[in-house]
Coordinates of N, CA and C in Angstrom, one line a residue:
Chain A
M1 N -25.9 102.8 -12.3 CA -25.4 101.4 -11.6 C -25.2 100.4 -12.5
A2 N -24.4 99.5 -12.5 CA -24.3 98.3 -13.4 C -23.6 97.2 -12.7
T3 N -23.9 96.1 -13.1 CA -23.4 94.8 -12.3 C -22.7 94.2 -13.6
K4 N -21.4 93.6 -13.3 CA -20.7 92.7 -14.4 C -20.0 91.8 -13.7
T5 N -19.7 90.6 -14.3 CA -19.2 89.5 -13.9 C -17.9 89.5 -14.6
I6 N -16.9 89.5 -14.1 CA -15.6 89.3 -14.9 C -14.9 87.7 -14.5
T7 N -14.4 87.4 -15.5 CA -13.8 86.1 -15.4 C -12.3 86.3 -15.0
V8 N -11.7 85.7 -13.9 CA -10.1 86.0 -13.3 C -9.7 84.6 -13.2
E9 N -8.6 84.5 -13.6 CA -7.8 83.2 -13.7 C -6.5 83.3 -12.5
G10 N -6.6 82.2 -11.8 CA -5.4 82.3 -10.7 C -6.0 82.6 -9.3
M11 N -7.3 82.5 -9.1 CA -7.8 82.6 -7.7 C -7.8 81.3 -7.2
S12 N -7.1 81.0 -6.3 CA -7.2 79.9 -5.6 C -7.6 79.6 -4.0
C13 N -7.5 80.6 -3.3 CA -7.8 80.4 -2.0 C -8.4 81.7 -1.5
A14 N -8.7 81.6 0.0 CA -9.6 82.7 0.7 C -8.5 84.0 0.5
H15 N -7.2 83.9 0.6 CA -6.4 85.2 0.5 C -6.7 86.0 -0.9
C16 N -6.9 85.1 -2.0 CA -6.9 85.3 -3.3 C -8.5 86.2 -3.5
K17 N -9.3 85.7 -2.6 CA -10.6 86.2 -2.8 C -10.6 87.6 -2.2
Q18 N -9.8 87.6 -0.9 CA -9.7 88.8 -0.3 C -9.2 89.9 -1.0
A19 N -7.9 89.5 -1.5 CA -7.0 90.5 -2.5 C -7.8 91.2 -3.3
V20 N -8.7 90.2 -4.4 CA -9.3 90.7 -5.3 C -10.6 91.5 -4.8
E21 N -11.3 91.1 -3.8 CA -12.3 92.1 -3.6 C -11.8 93.5 -3.0
S22 N -10.9 93.4 -2.0 CA -10.4 94.4 -1.7 C -10.0 95.7 -2.7
A23 N -9.2 95.0 -3.7 CA -8.6 95.8 -4.6 C -10.0 96.6 -5.4
L24 N -10.6 95.9 -5.7 CA -12.2 96.5 -6.4 C -12.8 97.4 -5.5
T25 N -13.1 96.8 -4.2 CA -14.0 97.8 -3.5 C -13.1 99.2 -3.3
Q26 N -11.9 99.0 -3.2 CA -11.1 100.3 -3.1 C -11.3 101.4 -4.1
L27 N -11.6 101.0 -5.2 CA -11.8 101.7 -6.4 C -13.1 102.8 -6.3
D28 N -12.8 104.0 -6.5 CA -14.0 105.2 -6.6 C -15.0 104.5 -7.7
G29 N -16.2 104.2 -7.3 CA -17.1 104.1 -8.1 C -17.5 102.4 -8.0
V30 N -17.0 101.8 -7.4 CA -17.2 100.4 -7.0 C -17.9 100.2 -5.6
S31 N -19.0 99.5 -5.9 CA -19.9 99.6 -4.4 C -19.8 98.0 -3.9
S32 N -19.4 97.0 -4.7 CA -19.4 95.9 -3.9 C -18.8 95.0 -5.1
A33 N -18.0 94.0 -4.7 CA -17.4 92.8 -5.3 C -17.1 91.6 -4.7
N34 N -17.7 90.5 -5.4 CA -17.9 89.2 -4.7 C -17.4 88.0 -5.5
V35 N -16.5 87.5 -5.0 CA -15.5 86.3 -5.6 C -16.0 85.4 -5.5
S36 N -16.4 84.3 -6.8 CA -16.6 83.1 -6.4 C -15.3 82.3 -6.8
L37 N -14.6 81.7 -5.9 CA -13.7 80.8 -6.3 C -14.0 79.6 -7.1
E38 N -15.1 79.0 -6.9 CA -15.6 77.8 -7.7 C -15.6 78.2 -9.1
Q39 N -16.4 79.3 -9.1 CA -16.6 79.9 -10.6 C -15.6 80.4 -11.4
G40 N -14.4 80.8 -10.5 CA -13.2 81.6 -11.2 C -13.7 83.1 -11.7
N41 N -14.7 83.9 -10.9 CA -14.9 85.1 -11.3 C -15.4 86.0 -10.3
V42 N -15.6 87.4 -10.5 CA -15.9 88.2 -9.5 C -17.2 89.0 -10.1
A43 N -18.2 89.1 -9.2 CA -19.4 89.9 -9.5 C -19.3 91.2 -9.1
V44 N -19.4 92.5 -9.8 CA -19.0 93.7 -9.2 C -20.1 94.8 -9.5
D45 N -20.5 95.3 -8.6 CA -21.7 96.3 -8.7 C -20.7 97.9 -8.7
F46 N -21.0 98.4 -9.9 CA -20.3 99.5 -9.9 C -21.0 100.8 -10.6
D47 N -20.6 102.1 -10.6 CA -21.2 103.1 -11.3 C -20.5 103.3 -12.5
D48 N -21.2 102.9 -13.8 CA -20.6 103.3 -14.8 C -20.3 104.5 -15.6
N49 N -20.5 105.4 -14.7 CA -20.1 106.8 -15.2 C -18.9 107.2 -14.4
K50 N -18.4 106.5 -13.5 CA -17.5 106.7 -12.7 C -16.3 105.6 -12.9
I51 N -16.5 104.3 -13.6 CA -15.3 103.5 -13.7 C -15.7 102.7 -14.7
S52 N -14.5 102.3 -15.6 CA -14.6 101.3 -16.6 C -14.4 99.9 -16.2
H53 N -14.6 99.2 -17.3 CA -14.2 97.7 -17.4 C -12.6 97.7 -17.2
S54 N -12.0 98.5 -17.8 CA -10.7 98.4 -18.0 C -9.8 98.9 -16.8
D55 N -10.5 99.9 -16.0 CA -9.8 100.4 -14.7 C -9.8 98.9 -13.8
M56 N -11.2 98.3 -13.8 CA -11.2 97.2 -12.7 C -10.4 95.9 -13.1
A57 N -10.4 95.8 -14.4 CA -9.3 94.8 -14.8 C -7.9 95.2 -14.7
E58 N -7.5 96.1 -14.7 CA -6.1 96.6 -14.2 C -5.9 96.4 -12.7
A59 N -7.1 96.9 -11.8 CA -6.9 96.6 -10.2 C -6.6 95.1 -10.1
I60 N -7.4 94.3 -10.8 CA -7.3 92.8 -10.4 C -5.9 92.4 -11.0
E61 N -5.3 92.9 -12.2 CA -4.1 92.3 -12.5 C -3.0 92.8 -12.0
D62 N -3.2 94.0 -11.3 CA -2.0 94.7 -10.3 C -2.1 93.5 -9.0
Q63 N -2.9 92.8 -8.6 CA -3.0 91.8 -7.6 C -2.2 90.7 -8.0
G64 N -1.9 90.5 -9.3 CA -1.2 89.3 -9.9 C -2.0 88.3 -10.7
Y65 N -3.3 88.6 -10.9 CA -4.3 87.6 -11.7 C -4.5 87.9 -13.0
D66 N -4.9 87.1 -13.6 CA -5.3 87.3 -15.4 C -6.9 87.6 -15.1
V67 N -7.2 88.5 -16.2 CA -8.5 88.8 -16.5 C -8.7 88.1 -17.8
K68 N -9.8 87.4 -18.1 CA -9.9 87.0 -19.6 C -11.0 87.8 -20.0
Chain B
M1 N 20.1 74.0 17.4 CA 19.4 74.2 16.3 C 19.0 73.1 15.5
A2 N 17.9 73.0 15.1 CA 17.4 71.8 14.1 C 16.9 72.4 12.8
T3 N 16.3 71.3 12.1 CA 15.8 71.6 10.8 C 14.8 70.6 10.4
K4 N 13.6 71.1 10.2 CA 12.5 70.0 9.9 C 11.7 70.3 8.7
T5 N 11.3 69.5 8.0 CA 10.1 69.6 6.8 C 8.9 69.4 7.5
I6 N 7.8 70.3 7.4 CA 6.6 69.8 7.8 C 5.8 69.7 6.5
T7 N 5.0 68.8 6.2 CA 4.0 68.5 5.3 C 2.7 69.3 5.9
V8 N 2.3 70.2 4.7 CA 1.0 71.0 5.2 C 0.2 71.1 3.8
E9 N -1.2 70.8 4.1 CA -2.1 70.6 3.1 C -2.8 71.9 2.8
G10 N -3.2 72.4 1.7 CA -4.0 73.4 1.3 C -3.4 74.7 1.1
M11 N -2.0 74.8 0.8 CA -1.5 75.8 0.5 C -1.2 75.9 -1.0
S12 N -1.9 77.0 -1.6 CA -2.1 77.2 -3.2 C -1.6 78.1 -3.8
C13 N -1.2 79.3 -3.1 CA -0.6 80.5 -3.7 C 0.2 81.2 -2.9
A14 N 0.8 82.4 -3.6 CA 1.8 83.1 -3.1 C 1.4 83.5 -1.6
H15 N 0.1 83.9 -1.6 CA -0.5 84.4 -0.2 C -0.2 83.5 0.8
C16 N -0.7 82.1 0.3 CA -0.4 81.0 1.4 C 1.0 80.8 1.8
K17 N 1.8 80.9 0.8 CA 3.3 80.7 1.3 C 3.6 81.9 2.3
Q18 N 3.2 83.0 2.0 CA 3.3 84.2 3.0 C 2.8 84.1 4.2
A19 N 1.6 83.6 4.3 CA 0.9 83.5 5.6 C 1.6 82.5 6.5
V20 N 2.1 81.2 5.9 CA 2.6 80.4 6.7 C 4.2 80.8 7.2
E21 N 4.7 81.4 6.1 CA 6.2 81.6 6.6 C 6.1 82.6 7.7
S22 N 5.2 83.8 7.5 CA 5.1 84.8 8.6 C 4.9 84.2 9.9
A23 N 3.6 83.3 9.6 CA 3.5 82.8 11.2 C 4.4 82.0 11.9
L24 N 5.5 81.5 11.1 CA 6.4 80.6 11.6 C 7.5 81.4 12.1
T25 N 8.1 82.2 11.4 CA 9.0 83.1 11.8 C 8.8 84.2 12.8
Q26 N 7.5 84.6 12.9 CA 7.3 85.0 14.3 C 7.4 84.6 15.5
L27 N 7.4 83.1 15.6 CA 7.5 82.6 16.8 C 8.9 82.7 17.2
D28 N 9.1 82.6 18.6 CA 10.1 82.6 19.4 C 11.2 81.2 19.0
G29 N 12.4 81.6 18.4 CA 12.9 80.1 18.4 C 13.0 79.8 16.8
V30 N 12.3 80.3 16.1 CA 12.3 79.6 14.6 C 13.0 81.0 14.1
S31 N 14.2 80.5 13.2 CA 15.1 81.5 12.8 C 14.6 81.5 11.1
S32 N 14.2 80.4 10.4 CA 13.7 80.9 9.2 C 12.6 79.7 8.7
A33 N 11.9 79.9 7.5 CA 10.8 79.1 7.1 C 10.8 79.3 5.9
N34 N 10.6 78.3 5.0 CA 10.8 78.4 3.5 C 9.5 77.5 2.8
V35 N 8.6 77.9 2.5 CA 7.4 77.0 1.9 C 7.9 76.6 0.4
S36 N 7.7 75.5 0.1 CA 7.6 74.8 -1.5 C 6.3 74.5 -1.6
L37 N 5.4 75.4 -2.6 CA 4.1 75.2 -2.9 C 4.1 73.7 -3.9
E38 N 5.1 73.7 -4.5 CA 5.1 72.5 -5.4 C 5.0 71.1 -4.3
Q39 N 6.1 71.1 -3.5 CA 6.0 70.1 -2.7 C 4.8 69.8 -1.4
G40 N 4.3 70.9 -1.3 CA 3.3 71.2 0.0 C 4.0 71.0 1.0
N41 N 5.1 71.7 1.3 CA 5.6 71.7 2.7 C 6.5 72.8 3.1
V42 N 6.8 72.8 4.3 CA 7.6 74.3 4.9 C 9.1 73.6 5.5
A43 N 10.1 74.1 5.1 CA 11.1 73.8 5.7 C 11.7 74.8 6.9
V44 N 11.8 74.5 8.0 CA 11.9 75.2 9.3 C 13.3 75.0 9.8
D45 N 13.8 75.8 9.9 CA 15.2 76.0 11.0 C 14.8 76.8 12.4
F46 N 15.0 75.9 13.4 CA 14.6 76.3 14.8 C 15.4 76.0 15.9
D47 N 15.4 76.5 17.1 CA 16.1 76.0 18.2 C 15.1 75.2 18.9
D48 N 15.4 73.6 19.1 CA 14.7 73.0 19.6 C 14.6 73.1 21.3
N49 N 15.4 73.8 21.6 CA 15.5 74.1 23.0 C 14.4 75.1 23.2
K50 N 13.9 75.9 22.7 CA 12.9 76.9 22.5 C 11.4 76.7 22.0
I51 N 11.2 75.9 21.1 CA 10.2 75.4 20.5 C 10.1 74.0 19.9
S52 N 8.7 73.6 20.1 CA 8.7 72.1 19.5 C 7.7 72.3 18.4
H53 N 7.8 70.7 17.8 CA 6.9 70.6 16.7 C 5.4 71.2 16.8
S54 N 4.8 70.7 17.8 CA 3.7 70.9 18.1 C 3.2 72.5 18.2
D55 N 4.2 73.2 18.8 CA 3.8 74.8 18.7 C 3.9 75.4 17.1
M56 N 4.8 74.6 16.4 CA 4.8 75.2 14.9 C 3.7 74.9 14.1
A57 N 3.2 73.3 14.5 CA 2.1 73.1 13.9 C 0.9 73.7 14.3
E58 N 0.8 74.2 15.3 CA -0.5 75.0 15.9 C -0.3 76.1 15.2
A59 N 0.6 77.0 14.9 CA 0.8 78.2 14.2 C 0.4 78.0 13.0
I60 N 0.7 76.9 12.2 CA 0.3 76.8 10.9 C -1.5 76.5 10.8
E61 N -1.7 75.7 11.7 CA -3.1 75.6 11.7 C -4.1 76.7 11.9
D62 N -3.5 77.6 12.8 CA -4.2 78.9 13.0 C -4.3 79.6 11.8
Q63 N -3.4 79.4 10.8 CA -3.6 80.1 9.5 C -4.6 79.5 8.7
G64 N -5.0 78.4 9.0 CA -6.2 77.6 8.3 C -5.6 76.6 7.3
Y65 N -4.5 76.0 7.9 CA -4.0 74.9 6.9 C -3.9 73.6 7.8
D66 N -3.6 72.5 7.1 CA -3.4 71.2 7.8 C -2.4 70.8 7.8
V67 N -1.7 70.4 9.0 CA -0.6 69.7 9.0 C -0.7 68.4 9.1
K68 N 0.1 67.4 8.2 CA 0.0 66.3 8.3 C 1.1 65.4 9.1

């Protein structure tokens, strides 16, 4: 299990928070995702044997946000 | 039929736009609703025999936004 904080641009409201958290937690291998709108990032707990950073970044970008 | 532009605070992204437009067009008597994020308002076409400003304001506020 690993924890990573991913910086995400463009999240502005509760809907954005929900969209990003849902997209991540639906991925196999992600156990939790917690967006901070104030900090512009998402803290993710995941199994690094099952999922990579690029998989998670792609899920975020598919929701219309930019990963830095 | 009447047209009114309602000023709404707190709409920040495409999800907000969608939430407000959906809430309004689901009301009986509203034929269209078009949010401008840039201007912070929503233009509504409605039948003023069927629905009042306060009904529409309540629908917007139920989504978590403030009507000015």
